[in-house]
Structures are given as structure tokens and as C-alpha cells.
Coordinates of C-alpha atoms and ligand atoms in Angstrom, one line a residue:
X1407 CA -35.2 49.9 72.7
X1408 CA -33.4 51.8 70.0
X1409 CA -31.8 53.8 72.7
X1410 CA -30.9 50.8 74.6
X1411 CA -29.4 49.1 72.0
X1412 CA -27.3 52.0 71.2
X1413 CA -26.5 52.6 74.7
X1414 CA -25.0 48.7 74.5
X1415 CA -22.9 49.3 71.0
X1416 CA -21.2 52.5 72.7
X1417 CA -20.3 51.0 75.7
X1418 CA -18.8 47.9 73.3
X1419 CA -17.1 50.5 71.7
X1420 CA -16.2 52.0 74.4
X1421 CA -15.1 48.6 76.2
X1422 CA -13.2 48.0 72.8
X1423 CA -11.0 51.1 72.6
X1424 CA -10.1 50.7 76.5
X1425 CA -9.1 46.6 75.0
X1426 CA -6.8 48.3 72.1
X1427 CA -5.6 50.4 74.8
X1428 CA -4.6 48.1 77.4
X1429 CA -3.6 46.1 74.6
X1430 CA -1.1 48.7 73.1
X1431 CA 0.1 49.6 76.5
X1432 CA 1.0 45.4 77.0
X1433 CA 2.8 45.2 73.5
X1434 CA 4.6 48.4 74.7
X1435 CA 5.5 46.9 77.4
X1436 CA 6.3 43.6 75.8
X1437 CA 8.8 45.4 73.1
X1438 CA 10.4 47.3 75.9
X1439 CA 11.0 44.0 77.8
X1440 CA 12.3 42.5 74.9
X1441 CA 14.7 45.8 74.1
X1442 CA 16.0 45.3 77.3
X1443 CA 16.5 41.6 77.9
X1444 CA 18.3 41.6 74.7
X1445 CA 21.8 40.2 75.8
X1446 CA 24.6 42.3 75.5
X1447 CA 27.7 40.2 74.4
X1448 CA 30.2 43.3 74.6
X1449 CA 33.3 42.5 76.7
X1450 CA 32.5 38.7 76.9
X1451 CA 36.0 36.8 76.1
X1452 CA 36.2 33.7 74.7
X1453 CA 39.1 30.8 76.2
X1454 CA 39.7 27.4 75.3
X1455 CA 40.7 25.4 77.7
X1456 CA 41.9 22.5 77.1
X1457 CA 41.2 19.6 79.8
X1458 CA 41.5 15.7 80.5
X1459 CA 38.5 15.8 82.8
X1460 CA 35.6 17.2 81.2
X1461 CA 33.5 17.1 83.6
X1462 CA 35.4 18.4 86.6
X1463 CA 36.5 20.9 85.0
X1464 CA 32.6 22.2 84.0
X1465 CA 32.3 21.7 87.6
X1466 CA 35.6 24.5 88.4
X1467 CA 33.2 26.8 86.4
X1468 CA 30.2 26.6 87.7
X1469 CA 30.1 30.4 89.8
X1470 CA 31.5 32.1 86.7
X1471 CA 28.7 33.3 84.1
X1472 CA 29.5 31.7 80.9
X1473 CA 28.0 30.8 77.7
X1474 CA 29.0 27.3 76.1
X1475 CA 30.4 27.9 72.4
X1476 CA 31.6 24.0 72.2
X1477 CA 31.7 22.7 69.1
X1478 CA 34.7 21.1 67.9
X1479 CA 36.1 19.3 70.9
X1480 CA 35.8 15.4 71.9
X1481 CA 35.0 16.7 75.3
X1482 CA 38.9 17.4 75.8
X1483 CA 38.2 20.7 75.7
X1484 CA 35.9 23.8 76.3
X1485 CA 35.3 26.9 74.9
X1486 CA 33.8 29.4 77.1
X1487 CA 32.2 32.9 76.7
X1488 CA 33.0 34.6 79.7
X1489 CA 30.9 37.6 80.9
X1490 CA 33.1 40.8 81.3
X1491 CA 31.8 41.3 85.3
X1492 CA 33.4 37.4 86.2
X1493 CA 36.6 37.7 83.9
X1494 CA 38.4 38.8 86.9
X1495 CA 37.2 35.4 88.9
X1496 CA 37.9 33.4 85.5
X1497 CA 41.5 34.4 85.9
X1498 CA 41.6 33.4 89.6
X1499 CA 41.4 29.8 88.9
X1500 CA 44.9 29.8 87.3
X1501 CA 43.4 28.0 84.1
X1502 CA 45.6 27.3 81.5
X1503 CA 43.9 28.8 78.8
X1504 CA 43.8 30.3 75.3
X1505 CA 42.2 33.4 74.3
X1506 CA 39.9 32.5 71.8
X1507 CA 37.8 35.8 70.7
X1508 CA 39.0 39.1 72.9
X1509 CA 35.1 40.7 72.7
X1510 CA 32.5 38.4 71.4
X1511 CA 30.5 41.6 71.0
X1512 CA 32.5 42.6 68.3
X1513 CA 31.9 39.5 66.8
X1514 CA 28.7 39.8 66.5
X1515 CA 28.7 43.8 65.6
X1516 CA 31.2 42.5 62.1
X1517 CA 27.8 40.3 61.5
X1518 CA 26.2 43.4 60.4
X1519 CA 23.0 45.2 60.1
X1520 CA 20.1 42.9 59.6
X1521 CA 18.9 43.9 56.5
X1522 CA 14.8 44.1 56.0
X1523 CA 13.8 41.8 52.9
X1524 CA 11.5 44.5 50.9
X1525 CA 12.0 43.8 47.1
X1526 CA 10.3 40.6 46.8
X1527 CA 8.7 41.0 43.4
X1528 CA 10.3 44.5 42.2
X1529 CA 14.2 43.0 42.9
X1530 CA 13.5 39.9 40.6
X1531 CA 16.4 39.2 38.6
X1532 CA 15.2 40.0 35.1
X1533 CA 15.5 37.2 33.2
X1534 CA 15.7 34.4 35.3
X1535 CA 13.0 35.6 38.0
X1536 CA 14.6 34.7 40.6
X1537 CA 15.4 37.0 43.9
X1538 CA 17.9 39.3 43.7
X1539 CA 21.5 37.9 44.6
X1540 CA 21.5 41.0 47.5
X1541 CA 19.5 38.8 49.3
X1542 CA 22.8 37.0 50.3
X1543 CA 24.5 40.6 51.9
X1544 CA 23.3 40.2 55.0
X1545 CA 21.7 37.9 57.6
X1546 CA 17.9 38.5 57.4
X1547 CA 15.4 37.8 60.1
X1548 CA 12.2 34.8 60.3
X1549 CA 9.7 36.3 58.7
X1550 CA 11.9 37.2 55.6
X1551 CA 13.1 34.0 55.4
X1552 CA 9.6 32.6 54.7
X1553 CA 8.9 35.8 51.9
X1554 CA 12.1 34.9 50.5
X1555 CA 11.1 31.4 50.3
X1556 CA 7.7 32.6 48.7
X1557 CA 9.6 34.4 46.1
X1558 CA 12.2 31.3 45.1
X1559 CA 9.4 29.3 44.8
X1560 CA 7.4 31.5 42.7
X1561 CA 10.2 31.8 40.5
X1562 CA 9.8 27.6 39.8
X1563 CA 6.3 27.4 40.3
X1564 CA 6.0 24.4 38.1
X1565 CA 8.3 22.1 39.9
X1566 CA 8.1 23.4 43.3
X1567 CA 6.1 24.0 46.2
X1568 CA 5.9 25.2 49.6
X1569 CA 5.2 22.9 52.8
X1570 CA 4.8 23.3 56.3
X1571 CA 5.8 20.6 58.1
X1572 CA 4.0 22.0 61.2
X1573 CA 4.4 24.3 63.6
X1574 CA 6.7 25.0 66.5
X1575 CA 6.0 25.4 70.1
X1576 CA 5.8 28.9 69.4
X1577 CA 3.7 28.5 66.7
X1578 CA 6.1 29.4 63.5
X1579 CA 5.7 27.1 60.6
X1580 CA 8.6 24.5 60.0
X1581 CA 8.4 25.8 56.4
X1582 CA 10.3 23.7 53.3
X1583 CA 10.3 24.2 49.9
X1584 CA 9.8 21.2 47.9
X1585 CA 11.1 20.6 44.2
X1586 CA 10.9 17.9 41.7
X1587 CA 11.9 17.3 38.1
X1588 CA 10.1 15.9 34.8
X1589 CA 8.0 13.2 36.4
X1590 CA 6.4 15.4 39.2
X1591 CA 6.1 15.5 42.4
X1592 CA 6.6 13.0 45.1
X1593 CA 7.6 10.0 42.8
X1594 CA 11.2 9.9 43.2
X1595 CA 13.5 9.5 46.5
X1596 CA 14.0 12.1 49.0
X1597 CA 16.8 14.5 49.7
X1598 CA 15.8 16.0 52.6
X1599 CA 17.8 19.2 53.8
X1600 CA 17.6 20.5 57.4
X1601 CA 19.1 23.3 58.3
X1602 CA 19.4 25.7 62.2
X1603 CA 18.5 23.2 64.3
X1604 CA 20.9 24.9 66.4
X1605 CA 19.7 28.7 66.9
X1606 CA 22.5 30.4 66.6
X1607 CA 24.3 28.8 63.5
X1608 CA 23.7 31.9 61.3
X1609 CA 25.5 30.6 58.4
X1610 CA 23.4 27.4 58.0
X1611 CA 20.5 29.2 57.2
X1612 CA 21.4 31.4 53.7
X1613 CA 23.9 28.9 53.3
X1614 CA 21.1 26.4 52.0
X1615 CA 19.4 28.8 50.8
X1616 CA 22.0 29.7 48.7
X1617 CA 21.9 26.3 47.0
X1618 CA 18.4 25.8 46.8
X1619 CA 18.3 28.6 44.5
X1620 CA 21.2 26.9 42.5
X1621 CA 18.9 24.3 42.0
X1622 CA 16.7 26.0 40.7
X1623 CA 18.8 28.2 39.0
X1624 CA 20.7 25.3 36.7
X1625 CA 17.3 23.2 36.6
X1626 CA 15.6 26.1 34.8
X1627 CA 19.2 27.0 32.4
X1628 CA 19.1 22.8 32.0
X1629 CA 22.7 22.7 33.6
X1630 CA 23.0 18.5 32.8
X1631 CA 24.1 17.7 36.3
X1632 CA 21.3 19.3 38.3
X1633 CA 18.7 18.1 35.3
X1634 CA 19.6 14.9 36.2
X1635 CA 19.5 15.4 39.8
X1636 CA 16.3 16.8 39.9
X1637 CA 14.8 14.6 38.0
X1638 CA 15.9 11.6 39.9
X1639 CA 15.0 13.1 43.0
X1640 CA 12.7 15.4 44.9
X1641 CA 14.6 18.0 47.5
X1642 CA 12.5 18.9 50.4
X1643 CA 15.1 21.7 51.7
X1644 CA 13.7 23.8 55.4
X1645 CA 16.4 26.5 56.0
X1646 CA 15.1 26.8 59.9
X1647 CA 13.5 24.0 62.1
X1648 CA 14.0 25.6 64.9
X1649 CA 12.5 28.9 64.3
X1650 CA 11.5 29.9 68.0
X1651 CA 15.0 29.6 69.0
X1652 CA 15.8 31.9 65.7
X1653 CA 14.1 34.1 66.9
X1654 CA 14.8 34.1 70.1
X1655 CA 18.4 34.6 68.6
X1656 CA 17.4 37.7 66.9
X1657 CA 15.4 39.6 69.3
X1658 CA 17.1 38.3 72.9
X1659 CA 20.3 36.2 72.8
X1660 CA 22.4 35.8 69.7
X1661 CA 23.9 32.7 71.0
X1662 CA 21.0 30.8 72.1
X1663 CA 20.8 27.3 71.2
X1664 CA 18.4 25.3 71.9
X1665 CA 14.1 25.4 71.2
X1666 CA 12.2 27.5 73.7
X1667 CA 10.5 25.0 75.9
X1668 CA 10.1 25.2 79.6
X1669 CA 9.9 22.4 81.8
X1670 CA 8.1 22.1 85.3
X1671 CA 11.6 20.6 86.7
X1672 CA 13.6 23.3 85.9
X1673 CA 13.4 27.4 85.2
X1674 CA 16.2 26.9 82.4
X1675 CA 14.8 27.0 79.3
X1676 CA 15.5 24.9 76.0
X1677 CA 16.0 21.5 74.8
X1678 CA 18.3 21.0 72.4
X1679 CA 16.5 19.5 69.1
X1680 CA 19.7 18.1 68.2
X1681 CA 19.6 15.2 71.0
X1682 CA 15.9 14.7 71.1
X1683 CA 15.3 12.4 68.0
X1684 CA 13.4 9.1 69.4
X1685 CA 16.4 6.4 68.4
X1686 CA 19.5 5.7 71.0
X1687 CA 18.6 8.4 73.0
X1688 CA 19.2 7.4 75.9
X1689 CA 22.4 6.4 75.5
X1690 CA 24.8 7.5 78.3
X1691 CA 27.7 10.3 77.5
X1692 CA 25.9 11.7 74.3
X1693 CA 23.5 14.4 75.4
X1694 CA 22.7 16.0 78.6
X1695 CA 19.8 15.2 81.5
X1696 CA 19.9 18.7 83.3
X1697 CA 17.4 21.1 81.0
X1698 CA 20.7 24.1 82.3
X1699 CA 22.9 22.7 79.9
X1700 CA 23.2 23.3 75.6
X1701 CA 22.7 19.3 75.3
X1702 CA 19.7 18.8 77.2
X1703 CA 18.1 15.6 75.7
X1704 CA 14.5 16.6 76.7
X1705 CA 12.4 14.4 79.3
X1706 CA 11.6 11.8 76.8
X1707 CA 12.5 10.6 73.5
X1708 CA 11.0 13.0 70.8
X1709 CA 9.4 15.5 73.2
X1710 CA 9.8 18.5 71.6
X1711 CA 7.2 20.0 69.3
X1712 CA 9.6 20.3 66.7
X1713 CA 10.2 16.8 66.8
X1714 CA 7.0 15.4 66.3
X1715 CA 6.8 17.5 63.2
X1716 CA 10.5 16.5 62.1
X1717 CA 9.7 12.8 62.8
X1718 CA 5.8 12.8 60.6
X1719 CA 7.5 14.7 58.1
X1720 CA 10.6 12.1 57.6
X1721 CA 9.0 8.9 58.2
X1722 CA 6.2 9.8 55.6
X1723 CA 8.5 10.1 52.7
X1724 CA 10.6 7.0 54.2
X1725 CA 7.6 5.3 53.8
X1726 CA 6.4 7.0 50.3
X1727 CA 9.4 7.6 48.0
X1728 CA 12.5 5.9 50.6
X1729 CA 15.3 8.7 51.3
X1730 CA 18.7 9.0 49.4
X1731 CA 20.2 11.8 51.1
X1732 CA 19.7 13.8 54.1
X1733 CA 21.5 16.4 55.6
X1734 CA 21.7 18.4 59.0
X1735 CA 23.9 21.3 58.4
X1736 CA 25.6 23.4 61.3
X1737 CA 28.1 25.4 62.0
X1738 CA 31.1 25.8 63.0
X1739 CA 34.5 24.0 61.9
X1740 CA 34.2 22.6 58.9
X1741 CA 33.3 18.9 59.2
X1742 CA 31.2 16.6 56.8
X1743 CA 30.4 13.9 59.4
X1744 CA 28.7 10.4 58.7
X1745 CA 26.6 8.2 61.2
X1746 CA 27.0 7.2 64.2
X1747 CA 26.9 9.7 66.8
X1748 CA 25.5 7.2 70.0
X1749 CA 28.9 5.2 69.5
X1750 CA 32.3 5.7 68.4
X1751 CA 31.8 1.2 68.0
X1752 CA 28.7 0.9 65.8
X1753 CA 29.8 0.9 62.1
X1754 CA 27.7 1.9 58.8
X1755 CA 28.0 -1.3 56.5
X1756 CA 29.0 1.0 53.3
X1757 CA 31.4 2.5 55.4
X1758 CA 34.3 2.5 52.3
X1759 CA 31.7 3.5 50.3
X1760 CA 30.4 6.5 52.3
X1761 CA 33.9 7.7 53.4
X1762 CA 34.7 8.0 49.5
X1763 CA 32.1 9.8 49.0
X1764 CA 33.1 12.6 51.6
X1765 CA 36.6 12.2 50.6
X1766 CA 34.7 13.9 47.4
X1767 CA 33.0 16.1 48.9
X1768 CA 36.0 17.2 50.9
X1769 CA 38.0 17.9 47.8
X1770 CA 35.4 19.7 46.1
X1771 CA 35.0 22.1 48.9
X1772 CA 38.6 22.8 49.1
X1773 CA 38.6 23.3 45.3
X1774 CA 36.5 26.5 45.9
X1775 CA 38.1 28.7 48.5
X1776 CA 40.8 26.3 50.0
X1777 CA 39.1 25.6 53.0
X1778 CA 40.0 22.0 54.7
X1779 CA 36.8 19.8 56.1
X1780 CA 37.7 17.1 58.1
X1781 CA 35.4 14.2 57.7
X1782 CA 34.8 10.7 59.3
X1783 CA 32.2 9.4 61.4
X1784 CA 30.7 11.6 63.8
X1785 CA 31.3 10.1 67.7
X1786 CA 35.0 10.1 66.8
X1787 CA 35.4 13.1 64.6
X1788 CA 33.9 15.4 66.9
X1789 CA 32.1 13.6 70.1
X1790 CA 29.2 11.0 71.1
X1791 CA 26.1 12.7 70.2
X1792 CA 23.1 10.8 71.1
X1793 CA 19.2 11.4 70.0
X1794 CA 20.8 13.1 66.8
X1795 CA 18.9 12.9 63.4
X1796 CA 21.4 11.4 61.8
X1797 CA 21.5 8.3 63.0
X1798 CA 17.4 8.1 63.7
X1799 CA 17.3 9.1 59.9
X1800 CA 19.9 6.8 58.9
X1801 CA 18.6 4.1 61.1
X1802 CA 15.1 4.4 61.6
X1803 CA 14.5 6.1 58.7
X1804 CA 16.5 4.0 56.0
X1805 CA 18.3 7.1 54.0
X1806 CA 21.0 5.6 52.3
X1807 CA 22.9 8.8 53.2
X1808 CA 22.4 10.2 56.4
X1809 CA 25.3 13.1 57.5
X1810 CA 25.9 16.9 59.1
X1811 CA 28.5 19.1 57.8
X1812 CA 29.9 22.0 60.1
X1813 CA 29.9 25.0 58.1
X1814 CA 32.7 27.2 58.0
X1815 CA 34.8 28.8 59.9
X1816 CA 37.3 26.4 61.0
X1817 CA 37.5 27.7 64.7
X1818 CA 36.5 30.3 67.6
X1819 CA 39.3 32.4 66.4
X1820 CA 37.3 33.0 63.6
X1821 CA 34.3 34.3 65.1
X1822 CA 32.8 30.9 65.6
X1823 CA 28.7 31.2 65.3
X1824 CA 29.3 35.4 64.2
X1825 CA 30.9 35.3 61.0
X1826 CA 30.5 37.9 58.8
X1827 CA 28.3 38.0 56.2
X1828 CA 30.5 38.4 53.3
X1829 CA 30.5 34.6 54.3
X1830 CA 27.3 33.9 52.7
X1831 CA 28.0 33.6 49.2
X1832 CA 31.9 31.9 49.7
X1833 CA 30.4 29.0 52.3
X1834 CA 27.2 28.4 49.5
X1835 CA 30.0 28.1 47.0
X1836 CA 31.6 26.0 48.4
X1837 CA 29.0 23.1 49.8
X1838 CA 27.7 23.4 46.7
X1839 CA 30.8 22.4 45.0
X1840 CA 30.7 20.0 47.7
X1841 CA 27.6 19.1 46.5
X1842 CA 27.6 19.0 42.8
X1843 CA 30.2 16.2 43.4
X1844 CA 28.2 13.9 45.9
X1845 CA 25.3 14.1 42.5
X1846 CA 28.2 13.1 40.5
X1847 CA 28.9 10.0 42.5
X1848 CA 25.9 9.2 43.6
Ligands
0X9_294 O1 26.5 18.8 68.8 C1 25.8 18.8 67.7 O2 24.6 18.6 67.7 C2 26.5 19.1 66.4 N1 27.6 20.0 66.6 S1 27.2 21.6 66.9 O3 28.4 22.2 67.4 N2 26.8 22.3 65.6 O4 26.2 21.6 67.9 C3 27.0 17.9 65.8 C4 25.9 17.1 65.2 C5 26.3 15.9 64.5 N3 25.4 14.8 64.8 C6 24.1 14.6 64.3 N4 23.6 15.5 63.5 N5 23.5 13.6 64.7
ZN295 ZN1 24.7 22.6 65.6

């Protein structure tokens, strides 16, 4: 029996190790596969090409292997990553073009190593705490983006906490950090901070960061502006809600856009989160219905996993505290831009109101480093965007300030989504000059 039963833990064992083997040999394989499907972006140059018909002219392109880096046209123009083995077919169509970026892989090479987030406790600043200001050097990848949040937080841990919305489609936490003032938490309206929606828009993510730990920064010094603030208001501040495409953006394709969802009608990958909130999202001309292209609206309205989080997260404190202030912020070129997206007709009542307030905003920022932001309402500053959060958080979800800002840089030229990250500090500068003056006015 004895025997028997031994007989049966060896061969478990045995059965086990052969498991961890296969195991090993599968996550070998699976970290090779993902060493070499990572995309290369060397010798990919970047036009702009300006156009009349939007459409045809996506049409002109459709043999050449491109990647979409639009962002700052209304529709009237393109700007196109072209891979280095189709340049030579790019120039056969006789395009007028501009040469935006001459070797996107250099772009992305000034970005920098990614350096690994160890300190946590050891590099507190000594007397406030906080993380160490190096944290801002360089980009940093998911998983130190959620330590690093650990550590603010633990720095504040009376007025603060963490809270995961939910989780992606991946699995990864939609993390926040949440602070309040003297009164505690969950009493007073919401500013609600969302930031990397869109994979690829690097800056967004430290850039927030960056002013979170202002906050809590000046809140724990008693700066009077962010006292007040603070204690008129609880920040519920998420760095990256889509972290599946982060990481996809890290480990495969630093320009992906989009979440990571398949669908049965297509083999393209990705919905773009962006045009996916449940409010005028169907309306025609402000997303896309082919799951190939960066706007793909999704099947239905709020069919993402990201969404459904996004959605429980927002409507619970609409319906709790109200919302004051909420902010999408992306990059690139430099835009704070106000509700609506669906329509370049529909109207926001305050409009005077809100387009002082940006006028503000705008001068603060350029009071910093000098850099211009355009702003104005979003279908005619930039283009019809519909399924946006804005205007479902504006609309359905009663902020009395709903808006995105474009982060810097201003254009392509300028690296576009690959900035360097000597960026860090100057863009969380400025937007929080930008910032500090919206409290002001509030
Ligand atoms: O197209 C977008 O989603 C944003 N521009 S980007 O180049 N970063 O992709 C604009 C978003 C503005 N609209 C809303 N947030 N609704
Ligand atoms: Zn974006």
C-alpha cells in the first residue's frame, strides 16, 4: 500500500517536472515569439499628405504597408508610416507629399532605454517620502507603473488610496489612485483623470503622473491652491486604461493603438477605446466600422472590456458625488479640446464659459515653456470623433467639464508619439500650470 502510494507521488512528481518542462519550453517559446514579432520601425518614413478626398485617397494606399500616425488633421490630410520595403511603390503614385520623420526608428531609439523601476522604498525622497524625481528619466513599463503608483500612494496614505476599476481583456487592472482632502473620502465631486487610452501616447502616461504627485506634493507642504482643491474635490487619476495595448506597445509594436480584442469578423486586431463609449456612437463620419482600421468603433456600443469598467466606474461617482472635471489626455499636438466630438453643430450651453476657461489654460501652458495649444471644441478643432468619452461623460455622465488635451509635441516633425523623454518633466510642467489655473477659475 505504502509502496503503492509512493509509486503514485513519484510518478506525480514525475508527471510534474515533465509539466514545468513542457511548461518552460512553451514560455521559451512564447518569449522567443514575442522577441521576434517585435516590430522593427527602422527605415519607416513618415509623409503628410495633404488631400481633399479623404477617403479616396486611403483607398490609393491600400497595397502599400503603412501605419496610420493621424492625429491632427480634419480628415484633410494623412500622415503615414511607410515601411522601408514599399517606399519605392509610395513614390510611384506621384503623391504630393511632405516628409514628415525620415526613420521613425530613430524616433523611437531617441525615446531611450526603458529604465527598470527598482528603488521603490530605498529612492524615497527624504523628507517628503515621495518617489524619487528619477522616476521621470525615462519611460517605464506596466508593471512599474502600478509599483510606482504603490509608492505615491504610500507616501499620502491618509488621504489616498488605490482602486482598480476592473480588469482588462487581458486581465491587467485598470488601476487609479484616488485622493481626497480634510473631509475624507468620497464626499466631494469628482475629477476624474484618464490617461493612454491610446497605446502608444507615451507621454500621457508620466505626464499625469507627474501631477498626481504634485498634488500630493503641495497638499502635504499646504501649497493654498491645491489645499483648496483637494479639499473641495476628490481626484480619481488612472495613468493607463488601456493597459493590454501598453503592453502590447512595449513588447510588440510601439505604435499600436487600439485594445487587443479579436473579433470573429475579422483577423485584425483592436478596437479603439476611444470610439467605443455607449453615447452617439453610431453616428456616421466619427469612427470606423472595419475592425483593420485605428478608429474601429467596436461591434456595439460599449463592447470592449475596458469599457464596461470605464462606464461602472464613471457613472458610480456621477451618481455618488456628480463630476466637476474630467479629462482624457493624449498626445500629440497640443490641443485642449471641449465637447462635442459626434458634431461640429451640437453646442455646450456654457460654451463662453468653457472657452474662457481654456483660454486660461492655454495661457498658462504657454507661460511655462512657450508652447502654443490650440483649443476649441473638438469636431472642429481636430475632426468628428464619435463614441468618445467626452461627450458620454459630459452628456451622459453630467461633468460640468468634460475635455482631452493633446499633449505635446506640436507635430510629426517632432517625433509625434516618440518623443524623448527629457519630455517628461517639461510637458508635466506645463499641464500643470495649465492646471493650477483651471483650480483657480474654477
Ligand atoms: O482621435 C482621438 O481619439 C483623439 N486624438 S488622437 O490623435 N490622440 O487619437 C481625440 C480625442 C478627442 N475626443 C474625445 N476624447 N472624445
Ligand atoms: Zn489619443
Amino acid at each position: 500500500m505504502l509502496t503503492a502510494l509512493r509509486s503514485i507521488s513519484a510518478t506525480r512528481t514525475k508527471i510534474k517536472n515533465i509539466i514545468i518542462i513542457m511548461k518552460s519550453f512553451a514560455a521559451l517559446a512564447l518569449g522567443l515569439q514575442a522577441v521576434a514579432a517585435k516590430v522593427s520601425y527602422d527605415g519607416y518614413k513618415v509623409f503628410h499628405i495633404e488631400t481633399s478626398d479623404f477617403e479616396a485617397m486611403q483607398a490609393k494606399l491600400s497595397d502599400i504597408e503603412y501605419v496610420s500616425l493621424d492625429c491632427e488633421s480634419n480628415h484633410k490630410s494623412l500622415e503615414v508610416a511607410v515601411a522601408p520595403q514599399d517606399l519605392e511603390a509610395f513614390e510611384a503614385l506621384g503623391l504630393d507629399v511632405e516628409v514628415s520623420i525620415e526613420d521613425m526608428g530613430a524616433e523611437i531609439a531617441k525615446e531611450g532605454d526603458i529604465k527598470p523601476y527598482k528603488a521603490r522604498k530605498k529612492a524615497r525622497d527624504v523628507c517628503t517620502g515621495l518617489p524619487d524625481m528619477s522616476w521621470f528619466d525615462s519611460y517605464h513599463v506596466f508593471e512599474d507603473h502600478l509599483d510606482f503608483l504603490e509608492d505615491l500612494q504610500s507616501a499620502f496614505v491618509r488621504n489616498s488610496e488605490l482602486f482598480d476599476a476592473g480588469l482588462s481583456l487581458e486581465g491587467r487592472p485598470l488601476r487609479g489612485i484616488h485622493l481626497w482632502g480634510r473631509d475624507g473620502p468620497g464626499i466631494k465631486p469628482a475629477i476624474i483623470w484618464h490617461a493612454t487610452v491610446h497605446a502608444r501616447e507615451w507621454i500621457t502616461t508620466p505626464t499625469v503622473e507627474y501631477m498626481a504627485y504634485q498634488i500630493i506634493r503641495d497638499y502635504r507642504i499646504k501649497e493654498p491652491l491645491i489645499t483648496e482643491t483637494l479639499d473641495n474635490y476628490d481626484f480619481y487619476i488612472m495613468p493607463v486604461i488601456n493597459p493590454d495595448g501598453f503592453v502590447h506597445t512595449h513588447e510588440n509594436d510601439r505604435l499600436w493603438r487600439k485594445n487587443r480584442q479579436a473579433r470573429e469578423s475579422s483577423s485584425c486586431i483592436g478596437t479603439d477605446i476611444n470610439r467605443n463609449w455607449p453615447h452617439q456612437w453610431d453616428v456616421p463620419g466619427g469612427s470606423s466600422t472595419n475592425p483593420c482600421v485605428e478608429t474601429y468603433r467596436g461591434e456595439s456600443p460599449g463592447d470592449t472590456p475596458e469599457m464596461a469598467v470605464m462606464t461602472n466606474h464613471t457613472l458610480s461617482l456621477a451618481e455618488s458625488t456628480g463630476i466637476k472635471f474630467y479629462v482624457d489626455w493624449h498626445s500629440y499636438s497640443q490641443l485642449i479640446l471641449l465637447p462635442y466630438g459626434y458634431s461640429c453643430d451640437a453646442m455646450v450651453k456654457d460654451f463662453d464659459t468653457q472657452m474662457e476657461l481654456a483660454r486660461g489654460v492655454r495661457d498658462a501652458i504657454r507661460s511655462v515653456n512657450g508652447l502654443d495649444f490650440v483649443y476649441g471644441p473638438t469636431c472642429e478643432t481636430i475632426y468628428q470623433t464619435s463614441g468618445g468619452s467626452m461627450d458620454y461623460v459630459y452628456d451622459v455622465a453630467n461633468a460640468e467639464l468634460s475635455w482631452a488635451f493633446e499633449l505635446r509635441p506640436q507635430s510629426p516633425r517632432q517625433g509625434g508619439f516618440a518623443i524623448p523623454p527629457e519630455n517628461i518633466i517639461p510637458s508635466g510642467e506645463e499641464v500643470w500650470a495649465g492646471m493650477r489655473n483651471l483650480f483657480a477659475n474654477f
